């Protein structure tokens, strides 16, 4: 015999449905109740944020979250929001790449149009493979070691990056050598494909300007015969040695030049290890984050913006600056697209303008899926500490990937 369904039972079931939806979403997203309400009631557009290596409790993770929360609240407090909706950033706790790929199916089903990725390890690599052709769009916070280009040449449709590919340092040092008419030579490791790529890019940029430009090749890390290569480069008239070696080897080059009183400067071209390079007084290298860290006024302005908006103090202001820029990038793309559909939103992400990065206003280049132009710091080691020597602007389409 069928039980009679009373009004009170129907009401109880109806009240349980929202709780079930919250239970389904909350473990995956880790958002506040307010954010879940926006998604559940259909007036929030979800954006997933992948944490940096240390997780959400680290200084970097905490700074990412509150900077994005600031960008999010600026929209929610605005009359009308973004086409009557909020852009909602969500912060999952992930247990490795397999977990991320499993949740990706849920995020796609929820209509997530963009994933912001602050991880630089296996989770990032798994999401790149899964998203680059199918979406949602994946924006990397750094992207220095990742070429966005597909085998056919143009960037993968759904891959973007706030940072430039590592070969931008070749452009910066070539610009610096040309500006000062300082004849260079290049020393690199033949057995390291990343170093070889950077060396070839540097050679192409400089060979037309300096006749007789030479590249000296080491045969792996065990080859430490620096003295004769430096002496030969100096005899050829080189006053600058562009080192496409790891930081430890560049310091060894510097020590050799100093020990034998060779009249050459060492310019480190590969991604820097600041702790190692600080031993080499006078050595020069290129970096983006140290330039951002030097912008005291802009960092302080962002700090107070976050405090006023969220009542929170962040611990890594450079990371907060990059996170805020990425948040504004995504929000502006939603504004121009008028939707969070991944296949529509992607073209707007590729042409977003007015992305604020601690004093710079960036535009995204649809040809590279990176900012059209960024400014980088030329860093000189001085008294076992880095100091800002000068700045250089580089366009992303001039950088070989």
mmCIF file of C-alpha atoms in Angstrom:
data_model
loop_
_atom_site.group_PDB
_atom_site.id
_atom_site.type_symbol
_atom_site.label_atom_id
_atom_site.label_comp_id
_atom_site.label_asym_id
_atom_site.label_seq_id
_atom_site.Cartn_x
_atom_site.Cartn_y
_atom_site.Cartn_z
ATOM 1 C CA UNK A 1 0.000 0.000 0.000
ATOM 2 C CA UNK A 2 1.418 3.388 -1.019
ATOM 3 C CA UNK A 3 2.236 5.854 1.734
ATOM 4 C CA UNK A 4 0.464 9.146 1.640
ATOM 5 C CA UNK A 5 2.927 11.944 0.800
ATOM 6 C CA UNK A 6 2.208 14.878 3.087
ATOM 7 C CA UNK A 7 3.021 18.508 2.491
ATOM 8 C CA UNK A 8 5.504 18.444 5.366
ATOM 9 C CA UNK A 9 7.431 15.555 3.718
ATOM 10 C CA UNK A 10 7.576 17.365 0.400
ATOM 11 C CA UNK A 11 8.841 20.448 2.181
ATOM 12 C CA UNK A 12 11.558 18.428 3.929
ATOM 13 C CA UNK A 13 12.768 16.937 0.636
ATOM 14 C CA UNK A 14 12.713 20.361 -1.026
ATOM 15 C CA UNK A 15 14.869 21.807 1.763
ATOM 16 C CA UNK A 16 17.394 18.961 1.459
ATOM 17 C CA UNK A 17 18.079 19.540 -2.252
ATOM 18 C CA UNK A 18 20.178 22.714 -1.765
ATOM 19 C CA UNK A 19 22.129 20.980 1.002
ATOM 20 C CA UNK A 20 22.865 18.096 -1.375
ATOM 21 C CA UNK A 21 24.109 20.513 -4.034
ATOM 22 C CA UNK A 22 26.375 22.250 -1.509
ATOM 23 C CA UNK A 23 27.753 18.877 -0.399
ATOM 24 C CA UNK A 24 28.405 17.949 -4.009
ATOM 25 C CA UNK A 25 30.256 21.150 -4.856
ATOM 26 C CA UNK A 26 31.919 22.201 -1.594
ATOM 27 C CA UNK A 27 34.561 19.458 -1.290
ATOM 28 C CA UNK A 28 35.680 20.164 -4.851
ATOM 29 C CA UNK A 29 35.700 23.940 -4.600
ATOM 30 C CA UNK A 30 36.258 24.981 -1.021
ATOM 31 C CA UNK A 31 34.437 28.297 -1.490
ATOM 32 C CA UNK A 32 32.467 30.310 1.045
ATOM 33 C CA UNK A 33 28.732 29.872 1.493
ATOM 34 C CA UNK A 34 28.071 33.112 -0.356
ATOM 35 C CA UNK A 35 29.959 31.922 -3.431
ATOM 36 C CA UNK A 36 28.141 28.592 -3.459
ATOM 37 C CA UNK A 37 24.840 30.421 -3.295
ATOM 38 C CA UNK A 38 25.772 32.472 -6.343
ATOM 39 C CA UNK A 39 26.532 29.307 -8.305
ATOM 40 C CA UNK A 40 23.549 27.349 -7.009
ATOM 41 C CA UNK A 41 21.113 30.112 -7.856
ATOM 42 C CA UNK A 42 22.603 30.638 -11.305
ATOM 43 C CA UNK A 43 23.914 34.186 -11.012
ATOM 44 C CA UNK A 44 27.573 33.286 -10.640
ATOM 45 C CA UNK A 45 30.059 32.361 -13.362
ATOM 46 C CA UNK A 46 32.599 29.895 -11.908
ATOM 47 C CA UNK A 47 36.381 30.207 -12.361
ATOM 48 C CA UNK A 48 38.587 27.487 -10.835
ATOM 49 C CA UNK A 49 41.922 28.425 -9.254
ATOM 50 C CA UNK A 50 44.712 25.838 -8.887
ATOM 51 C CA UNK A 51 46.920 26.553 -5.841
ATOM 52 C CA UNK A 52 50.696 27.050 -5.871
ATOM 53 C CA UNK A 53 52.970 24.264 -4.643
ATOM 54 C CA UNK A 54 52.592 25.148 -0.956
ATOM 55 C CA UNK A 55 48.785 25.022 -1.030
ATOM 56 C CA UNK A 56 46.265 27.586 0.133
ATOM 57 C CA UNK A 57 47.799 27.904 3.596
ATOM 58 C CA UNK A 58 51.193 29.033 2.297
ATOM 59 C CA UNK A 59 52.104 32.741 1.984
ATOM 60 C CA UNK A 60 51.818 32.412 -1.805
ATOM 61 C CA UNK A 61 48.479 30.576 -1.712
ATOM 62 C CA UNK A 62 46.988 32.937 0.854
ATOM 63 C CA UNK A 63 48.051 35.932 -1.249
ATOM 64 C CA UNK A 64 46.555 34.455 -4.425
ATOM 65 C CA UNK A 65 43.224 33.890 -2.715
ATOM 66 C CA UNK A 66 42.816 37.355 -1.188
ATOM 67 C CA UNK A 67 44.006 39.189 -4.287
ATOM 68 C CA UNK A 68 41.465 37.315 -6.408
ATOM 69 C CA UNK A 69 38.822 37.853 -3.749
ATOM 70 C CA UNK A 70 39.502 41.580 -4.066
ATOM 71 C CA UNK A 71 38.969 41.498 -7.840
ATOM 72 C CA UNK A 72 35.834 39.403 -7.326
ATOM 73 C CA UNK A 73 34.332 41.750 -4.713
ATOM 74 C CA UNK A 74 34.978 44.797 -6.873
ATOM 75 C CA UNK A 75 32.633 43.223 -9.428
ATOM 76 C CA UNK A 76 29.993 42.099 -6.922
ATOM 77 C CA UNK A 77 29.829 45.594 -5.385
ATOM 78 C CA UNK A 78 29.462 47.217 -8.801
ATOM 79 C CA UNK A 79 25.939 48.043 -9.897
ATOM 80 C CA UNK A 80 24.900 45.318 -12.324
ATOM 81 C CA UNK A 81 28.027 43.203 -11.811
ATOM 82 C CA UNK A 82 29.109 41.568 -15.081
ATOM 83 C CA UNK A 83 25.950 41.359 -17.194
ATOM 84 C CA UNK A 84 23.971 40.937 -13.980
ATOM 85 C CA UNK A 85 26.221 38.165 -12.663
ATOM 86 C CA UNK A 86 29.211 37.669 -10.398
ATOM 87 C CA UNK A 87 32.469 36.048 -11.474
ATOM 88 C CA UNK A 88 33.158 33.535 -8.695
ATOM 89 C CA UNK A 89 36.679 32.247 -8.019
ATOM 90 C CA UNK A 90 36.807 28.787 -6.447
ATOM 91 C CA UNK A 91 39.706 27.191 -4.601
ATOM 92 C CA UNK A 92 39.946 23.386 -4.674
ATOM 93 C CA UNK A 93 42.335 21.366 -2.544
ATOM 94 C CA UNK A 94 43.851 18.830 -4.930
ATOM 95 C CA UNK A 95 45.612 15.536 -4.254
ATOM 96 C CA UNK A 96 47.777 15.355 -7.357
ATOM 97 C CA UNK A 97 47.229 15.338 -11.128
ATOM 98 C CA UNK A 98 44.829 12.369 -11.133
ATOM 99 C CA UNK A 99 42.538 14.201 -8.738
ATOM 100 C CA UNK A 100 42.692 17.347 -10.879
ATOM 101 C CA UNK A 101 41.738 15.421 -14.042
ATOM 102 C CA UNK A 102 38.879 13.696 -12.252
ATOM 103 C CA UNK A 103 37.482 17.015 -11.067
ATOM 104 C CA UNK A 104 37.958 18.573 -14.482
ATOM 105 C CA UNK A 105 34.955 16.596 -15.684
ATOM 106 C CA UNK A 106 32.844 18.145 -12.922
ATOM 107 C CA UNK A 107 34.144 21.629 -13.668
ATOM 108 C CA UNK A 108 33.252 21.263 -17.337
ATOM 109 C CA UNK A 109 29.762 20.080 -16.395
ATOM 110 C CA UNK A 110 29.363 23.135 -14.147
ATOM 111 C CA UNK A 111 30.195 25.460 -17.027
ATOM 112 C CA UNK A 112 33.655 26.558 -15.861
ATOM 113 C CA UNK A 113 35.094 28.670 -18.683
ATOM 114 C CA UNK A 114 38.531 29.437 -17.221
ATOM 115 C CA UNK A 115 41.063 27.797 -14.892
ATOM 116 C CA UNK A 116 43.800 29.925 -13.331
ATOM 117 C CA UNK A 117 46.859 27.788 -12.595
ATOM 118 C CA UNK A 118 49.489 28.778 -10.014
ATOM 119 C CA UNK A 119 50.976 25.277 -9.852
ATOM 120 C CA UNK A 120 54.189 24.678 -11.812
ATOM 121 C CA UNK A 121 54.469 20.916 -11.453
ATOM 122 C CA UNK A 122 52.596 17.723 -12.405
ATOM 123 C CA UNK A 123 49.118 19.183 -11.830
ATOM 124 C CA UNK A 124 49.850 22.006 -14.279
ATOM 125 C CA UNK A 125 51.279 19.560 -16.826
ATOM 126 C CA UNK A 126 48.226 17.285 -16.607
ATOM 127 C CA UNK A 127 45.816 20.199 -17.038
ATOM 128 C CA UNK A 128 47.788 21.557 -20.013
ATOM 129 C CA UNK A 129 47.396 18.240 -21.851
ATOM 130 C CA UNK A 130 43.718 17.960 -20.937
ATOM 131 C CA UNK A 131 42.649 21.560 -21.649
ATOM 132 C CA UNK A 132 44.778 22.837 -24.532
ATOM 133 C CA UNK A 133 42.459 21.565 -27.276
ATOM 134 C CA UNK A 134 39.112 21.057 -25.502
ATOM 135 C CA UNK A 135 39.063 23.778 -22.855
ATOM 136 C CA UNK A 136 38.305 25.299 -20.510
ATOM 137 C CA UNK A 137 40.917 28.001 -21.019
ATOM 138 C CA UNK A 138 43.965 27.505 -18.791
ATOM 139 C CA UNK A 139 45.927 30.628 -17.781
ATOM 140 C CA UNK A 140 49.375 29.989 -16.295
ATOM 141 C CA UNK A 141 50.698 32.425 -13.709
ATOM 142 C CA UNK A 142 54.257 32.057 -14.989
ATOM 143 C CA UNK A 143 54.569 29.874 -18.101
ATOM 144 C CA UNK A 144 58.316 30.442 -18.381
ATOM 145 C CA UNK A 145 59.137 26.787 -18.996
ATOM 146 C CA UNK A 146 56.066 26.064 -21.143
ATOM 147 C CA UNK A 147 55.860 26.791 -24.834
ATOM 148 C CA UNK A 148 52.258 27.632 -25.680
ATOM 149 C CA UNK A 149 52.818 26.893 -29.352
ATOM 150 C CA UNK A 150 51.174 23.910 -31.009
ATOM 151 C CA UNK A 151 53.059 21.772 -33.568
ATOM 152 C CA UNK A 152 51.420 23.770 -36.366
ATOM 153 C CA UNK A 153 52.841 27.057 -35.055
ATOM 154 C CA UNK A 154 50.083 29.160 -33.451
ATOM 155 C CA UNK A 155 49.458 28.793 -29.712
ATOM 156 C CA UNK A 156 47.151 26.058 -28.469
ATOM 157 C CA UNK A 157 43.647 27.482 -28.535
ATOM 158 C CA UNK A 158 42.942 27.220 -24.798
ATOM 159 C CA UNK A 159 46.411 27.933 -23.336
ATOM 160 C CA UNK A 160 47.459 31.364 -22.000
ATOM 161 C CA UNK A 161 50.163 32.776 -19.739
ATOM 162 C CA UNK A 162 50.815 35.981 -17.810
ATOM 163 C CA UNK A 163 54.568 35.367 -18.133
ATOM 164 C CA UNK A 164 56.897 35.135 -21.124
ATOM 165 C CA UNK A 165 58.742 32.053 -22.342
ATOM 166 C CA UNK A 166 62.255 31.795 -20.836
ATOM 167 C CA UNK A 167 63.968 32.875 -24.085
ATOM 168 C CA UNK A 168 62.861 36.449 -23.377
ATOM 169 C CA UNK A 169 66.199 36.769 -21.564
ATOM 170 C CA UNK A 170 67.962 36.314 -24.909
ATOM 171 C CA UNK A 171 66.028 39.323 -26.223
ATOM 172 C CA UNK A 172 66.832 41.384 -23.125
ATOM 173 C CA UNK A 173 70.572 40.664 -23.105
ATOM 174 C CA UNK A 174 70.855 41.147 -26.871
ATOM 175 C CA UNK A 175 69.133 44.513 -26.490
ATOM 176 C CA UNK A 176 71.524 45.431 -23.656
ATOM 177 C CA UNK A 177 74.662 44.408 -25.588
ATOM 178 C CA UNK A 178 73.545 46.273 -28.703
ATOM 179 C CA UNK A 179 72.663 49.403 -26.769
ATOM 180 C CA UNK A 180 76.118 49.529 -25.176
ATOM 181 C CA UNK A 181 77.988 48.224 -28.254
ATOM 182 C CA UNK A 182 79.487 45.545 -26.008
ATOM 183 C CA UNK A 183 80.853 42.657 -28.037
ATOM 184 C CA UNK A 184 79.645 39.353 -26.561
ATOM 185 C CA UNK A 185 80.549 35.690 -26.743
ATOM 186 C CA UNK A 186 78.214 32.894 -25.688
ATOM 187 C CA UNK A 187 78.982 29.859 -23.533
ATOM 188 C CA UNK A 188 76.410 27.087 -23.314
ATOM 189 C CA UNK A 189 75.807 23.388 -22.661
ATOM 190 C CA UNK A 190 75.377 21.337 -25.839
ATOM 191 C CA UNK A 191 73.620 18.522 -23.954
ATOM 192 C CA UNK A 192 70.881 20.671 -22.390
ATOM 193 C CA UNK A 193 68.093 21.291 -24.950
ATOM 194 C CA UNK A 194 66.736 24.311 -23.048
ATOM 195 C CA UNK A 195 70.169 25.939 -22.924
ATOM 196 C CA UNK A 196 70.792 25.096 -26.574
ATOM 197 C CA UNK A 197 67.496 26.731 -27.565
ATOM 198 C CA UNK A 198 68.346 29.897 -25.639
ATOM 199 C CA UNK A 199 71.828 29.994 -27.148
ATOM 200 C CA UNK A 200 70.509 29.713 -30.684
ATOM 201 C CA UNK A 201 67.981 32.484 -30.036
ATOM 202 C CA UNK A 202 70.727 34.718 -28.619
ATOM 203 C CA UNK A 203 73.022 33.993 -31.566
ATOM 204 C CA UNK A 204 70.339 34.875 -34.109
ATOM 205 C CA UNK A 205 69.591 38.151 -32.328
ATOM 206 C CA UNK A 206 73.255 39.209 -32.078
ATOM 207 C CA UNK A 207 75.028 37.773 -35.116
ATOM 208 C CA UNK A 208 73.843 40.525 -37.443
ATOM 209 C CA UNK A 209 75.107 43.207 -35.077
ATOM 210 C CA UNK A 210 78.471 41.748 -34.031
ATOM 211 C CA UNK A 211 80.678 40.227 -36.707
ATOM 212 C CA UNK A 212 82.608 37.160 -35.666
ATOM 213 C CA UNK A 213 80.220 36.347 -32.818
ATOM 214 C CA UNK A 214 81.228 32.992 -31.311
ATOM 215 C CA UNK A 215 79.425 30.382 -29.236
ATOM 216 C CA UNK A 216 81.558 28.089 -27.057
ATOM 217 C CA UNK A 217 79.981 24.753 -26.195
ATOM 218 C CA UNK A 218 80.487 22.655 -23.084
ATOM 219 C CA UNK A 219 79.821 18.941 -23.336
ATOM 220 C CA UNK A 220 77.672 18.420 -20.249
ATOM 221 C CA UNK A 221 78.011 19.537 -16.644
ATOM 222 C CA UNK A 222 81.265 17.619 -16.148
ATOM 223 C CA UNK A 223 82.989 19.887 -18.651
ATOM 224 C CA UNK A 224 84.338 22.692 -16.441
ATOM 225 C CA UNK A 225 87.297 23.826 -18.529
ATOM 226 C CA UNK A 226 86.244 27.467 -18.324
ATOM 227 C CA UNK A 227 89.640 29.173 -18.333
ATOM 228 C CA UNK A 228 90.653 28.471 -21.922
ATOM 229 C CA UNK A 229 87.220 29.279 -23.352
ATOM 230 C CA UNK A 230 87.122 32.596 -21.486
ATOM 231 C CA UNK A 231 90.665 33.430 -22.561
ATOM 232 C CA UNK A 232 89.853 32.650 -26.199
ATOM 233 C CA UNK A 233 86.667 34.726 -26.094
ATOM 234 C CA UNK A 234 88.582 37.655 -24.581
ATOM 235 C CA UNK A 235 91.319 37.337 -27.222
ATOM 236 C CA UNK A 236 88.587 37.588 -29.896
ATOM 237 C CA UNK A 237 87.567 40.948 -28.447
ATOM 238 C CA UNK A 238 84.562 39.856 -26.358
ATOM 239 C CA UNK A 239 83.936 41.999 -23.274
ATOM 240 C CA UNK A 240 80.758 40.189 -22.238
ATOM 241 C CA UNK A 241 80.185 36.457 -21.767
ATOM 242 C CA UNK A 242 76.520 35.472 -22.118
ATOM 243 C CA UNK A 243 76.199 32.307 -20.052
ATOM 244 C CA UNK A 244 73.472 29.840 -21.014
ATOM 245 C CA UNK A 245 74.483 27.574 -18.121
ATOM 246 C CA UNK A 246 72.845 26.842 -14.778
ATOM 247 C CA UNK A 247 73.377 29.352 -11.978
ATOM 248 C CA UNK A 248 76.132 27.338 -10.280
ATOM 249 C CA UNK A 249 78.129 27.105 -13.533
ATOM 250 C CA UNK A 250 77.686 30.830 -14.197
ATOM 251 C CA UNK A 251 79.150 31.548 -10.750
ATOM 252 C CA UNK A 252 82.059 29.231 -11.605
ATOM 253 C CA UNK A 253 82.604 31.212 -14.834
ATOM 254 C CA UNK A 254 82.596 34.427 -12.803
ATOM 255 C CA UNK A 255 85.116 32.998 -10.316
ATOM 256 C CA UNK A 256 87.407 31.872 -13.146
ATOM 257 C CA UNK A 257 87.295 35.270 -14.859
ATOM 258 C CA UNK A 258 87.996 37.016 -11.561
ATOM 259 C CA UNK A 259 90.784 34.610 -10.562
ATOM 260 C CA UNK A 260 92.676 35.062 -13.845
ATOM 261 C CA UNK A 261 91.840 38.788 -14.077
ATOM 262 C CA UNK A 262 90.196 38.376 -17.485
ATOM 263 C CA UNK A 263 88.577 41.634 -18.704
ATOM 264 C CA UNK A 264 85.093 40.172 -19.283
ATOM 265 C CA UNK A 265 81.710 40.541 -17.590
ATOM 266 C CA UNK A 266 79.509 37.521 -16.963
ATOM 267 C CA UNK A 267 75.842 37.862 -17.957
ATOM 268 C CA UNK A 268 73.705 34.946 -16.756
ATOM 269 C CA UNK A 269 71.052 34.197 -19.396
ATOM 270 C CA UNK A 270 69.230 31.139 -18.004
ATOM 271 C CA UNK A 271 66.461 31.302 -15.363
ATOM 272 C CA UNK A 272 68.222 32.529 -12.209
ATOM 273 C CA UNK A 273 68.688 30.977 -8.787
ATOM 274 C CA UNK A 274 68.972 34.172 -6.741
ATOM 275 C CA UNK A 275 70.586 32.510 -3.734
ATOM 276 C CA UNK A 276 73.402 31.035 -5.828
ATOM 277 C CA UNK A 277 73.983 34.080 -8.043
ATOM 278 C CA UNK A 278 74.302 36.482 -5.116
ATOM 279 C CA UNK A 279 77.832 35.149 -4.577
ATOM 280 C CA UNK A 280 79.017 36.693 -7.858
ATOM 281 C CA UNK A 281 79.546 40.415 -7.287
ATOM 282 C CA UNK A 282 79.072 42.308 -10.554
ATOM 283 C CA UNK A 283 77.317 39.479 -12.418
ATOM 284 C CA UNK A 284 74.261 40.581 -14.379
ATOM 285 C CA UNK A 285 70.987 38.778 -15.140
ATOM 286 C CA UNK A 286 67.363 39.463 -16.101
ATOM 287 C CA UNK A 287 64.273 38.869 -13.978
ATOM 288 C CA UNK A 288 60.645 39.972 -13.832
ATOM 289 C CA UNK A 289 59.667 39.369 -10.209
ATOM 290 C CA UNK A 290 62.543 41.383 -8.729
ATOM 291 C CA UNK A 291 61.409 44.348 -10.825
ATOM 292 C CA UNK A 292 57.872 43.950 -9.490
ATOM 293 C CA UNK A 293 59.270 43.707 -5.943
ATOM 294 C CA UNK A 294 61.014 47.061 -6.429
ATOM 295 C CA UNK A 295 57.757 48.916 -7.172
ATOM 296 C CA UNK A 296 57.140 50.031 -3.615
ATOM 297 C CA UNK A 297 54.309 52.473 -4.310
ATOM 298 C CA UNK A 298 52.324 50.044 -6.452
ATOM 299 C CA UNK A 299 52.815 47.210 -3.955
ATOM 300 C CA UNK A 300 51.636 49.438 -1.108
ATOM 301 C CA UNK A 301 48.610 50.595 -3.119
ATOM 302 C CA UNK A 302 47.628 46.973 -3.763
ATOM 303 C CA UNK A 303 48.193 46.052 -0.120
ATOM 304 C CA UNK A 304 45.741 48.719 1.039
ATOM 305 C CA UNK A 305 43.248 47.853 -1.695
ATOM 306 C CA UNK A 306 43.163 44.250 -0.418
ATOM 307 C CA UNK A 307 42.886 45.387 3.214
ATOM 308 C CA UNK A 308 40.016 47.779 2.436
ATOM 309 C CA UNK A 309 38.168 45.167 0.394
ATOM 310 C CA UNK A 310 38.729 41.941 2.351
ATOM 311 C CA UNK A 311 40.097 43.096 5.736
ATOM 312 C CA UNK A 312 43.037 40.762 5.143
ATOM 313 C CA UNK A 313 46.807 41.324 5.081
ATOM 314 C CA UNK A 314 48.655 39.302 2.419
ATOM 315 C CA UNK A 315 52.174 37.970 2.883
ATOM 316 C CA UNK A 316 53.480 37.901 -0.711
ATOM 317 C CA UNK A 317 52.652 41.135 -2.477
ATOM 318 C CA UNK A 318 54.362 40.209 -5.769
ATOM 319 C CA UNK A 319 52.253 37.060 -5.989
ATOM 320 C CA UNK A 320 49.195 39.110 -5.028
ATOM 321 C CA UNK A 321 49.964 41.560 -7.832
ATOM 322 C CA UNK A 322 50.162 38.807 -10.440
ATOM 323 C CA UNK A 323 47.004 37.164 -9.076
ATOM 324 C CA UNK A 324 45.047 40.408 -9.141
ATOM 325 C CA UNK A 325 46.143 40.966 -12.752
ATOM 326 C CA UNK A 326 44.936 37.499 -13.741
ATOM 327 C CA UNK A 327 41.640 38.056 -11.942
ATOM 328 C CA UNK A 328 41.014 41.321 -13.794
ATOM 329 C CA UNK A 329 42.023 39.631 -17.070
ATOM 330 C CA UNK A 330 39.338 36.973 -16.595
ATOM 331 C CA UNK A 331 36.677 39.452 -15.454
ATOM 332 C CA UNK A 332 37.277 41.764 -18.406
ATOM 333 C CA UNK A 333 36.999 38.797 -20.786
ATOM 334 C CA UNK A 334 33.641 37.868 -19.235
ATOM 335 C CA UNK A 335 32.522 41.482 -19.640
ATOM 336 C CA UNK A 336 33.274 41.578 -23.350
ATOM 337 C CA UNK A 337 32.054 38.026 -24.055
ATOM 338 C CA UNK A 338 28.816 38.311 -22.087
ATOM 339 C CA UNK A 339 28.978 34.589 -21.325
ATOM 340 C CA UNK A 340 31.117 31.981 -19.574
ATOM 341 C CA UNK A 341 30.929 29.485 -22.442
ATOM 342 C CA UNK A 342 34.481 28.250 -22.914
ATOM 343 C CA UNK A 343 34.303 28.245 -26.732
ATOM 344 C CA UNK A 344 33.148 31.885 -26.793
ATOM 345 C CA UNK A 345 35.178 33.213 -23.875
ATOM 346 C CA UNK A 346 38.494 31.997 -25.307
ATOM 347 C CA UNK A 347 38.674 34.597 -28.096
ATOM 348 C CA UNK A 348 37.994 37.389 -25.595
ATOM 349 C CA UNK A 349 40.740 36.146 -23.269
ATOM 350 C CA UNK A 350 43.096 36.371 -26.273
ATOM 351 C CA UNK A 351 42.404 40.076 -26.834
ATOM 352 C CA UNK A 352 41.815 41.527 -23.355
ATOM 353 C CA UNK A 353 43.087 45.037 -22.706
ATOM 354 C CA UNK A 354 43.799 47.071 -19.559
ATOM 355 C CA UNK A 355 45.146 44.293 -17.348
ATOM 356 C CA UNK A 356 46.877 46.041 -14.398
ATOM 357 C CA UNK A 357 50.165 44.499 -13.196
ATOM 358 C CA UNK A 358 51.688 46.641 -10.443
ATOM 359 C CA UNK A 359 52.073 49.814 -12.470
ATOM 360 C CA UNK A 360 52.001 48.309 -15.957
ATOM 361 C CA UNK A 361 48.857 48.148 -18.080
ATOM 362 C CA UNK A 362 48.989 45.005 -20.192
ATOM 363 C CA UNK A 363 47.183 43.996 -23.367
ATOM 364 C CA UNK A 364 46.978 40.339 -24.366
ATOM 365 C CA UNK A 365 48.397 39.421 -27.758
ATOM 366 C CA UNK A 366 46.123 37.035 -29.728
ATOM 367 C CA UNK A 367 49.173 35.854 -31.699
ATOM 368 C CA UNK A 368 51.079 34.633 -28.612
ATOM 369 C CA UNK A 369 48.379 34.285 -25.887
ATOM 370 C CA UNK A 370 50.738 36.231 -23.615
ATOM 371 C CA UNK A 371 50.872 39.960 -22.823
ATOM 372 C CA UNK A 372 51.755 42.010 -25.890
ATOM 373 C CA UNK A 373 54.597 43.718 -23.990
ATOM 374 C CA UNK A 374 56.141 43.484 -20.525
ATOM 375 C CA UNK A 375 58.945 45.276 -18.727
ATOM 376 C CA UNK A 376 61.730 43.254 -17.095
ATOM 377 C CA UNK A 377 64.476 44.179 -14.684
ATOM 378 C CA UNK A 378 68.184 44.000 -15.475
ATOM 379 C CA UNK A 379 69.668 42.898 -12.155
ATOM 380 C CA UNK A 380 73.259 43.507 -11.082
ATOM 381 C CA UNK A 381 74.662 41.578 -8.099
ATOM 382 C CA UNK A 382 76.192 44.115 -5.750
ATOM 383 C CA UNK A 383 77.667 43.265 -2.371
ATOM 384 C CA UNK A 384 76.007 39.833 -2.332
ATOM 385 C CA UNK A 385 72.587 41.379 -3.019
ATOM 386 C CA UNK A 386 70.674 42.033 -6.244
ATOM 387 C CA UNK A 387 70.082 45.620 -7.305
ATOM 388 C CA UNK A 388 68.035 46.987 -10.178
ATOM 389 C CA UNK A 389 70.475 48.116 -12.877
ATOM 390 C CA UNK A 390 67.943 49.128 -15.560
ATOM 391 C CA UNK A 391 64.691 48.030 -17.182
ATOM 392 C CA UNK A 392 63.899 46.717 -20.656
ATOM 393 C CA UNK A 393 60.578 46.338 -22.481
ATOM 394 C CA UNK A 394 60.106 43.233 -24.616
ATOM 395 C CA UNK A 395 57.249 42.181 -26.899
ATOM 396 C CA UNK A 396 56.076 38.585 -26.679
ATOM 397 C CA UNK A 397 56.002 38.087 -30.449
ATOM 398 C CA UNK A 398 59.752 38.803 -30.582
ATOM 399 C CA UNK A 399 60.517 35.896 -28.214
ATOM 400 C CA UNK A 400 61.291 32.492 -29.750
ATOM 401 C CA UNK A 401 59.311 29.630 -28.211
#
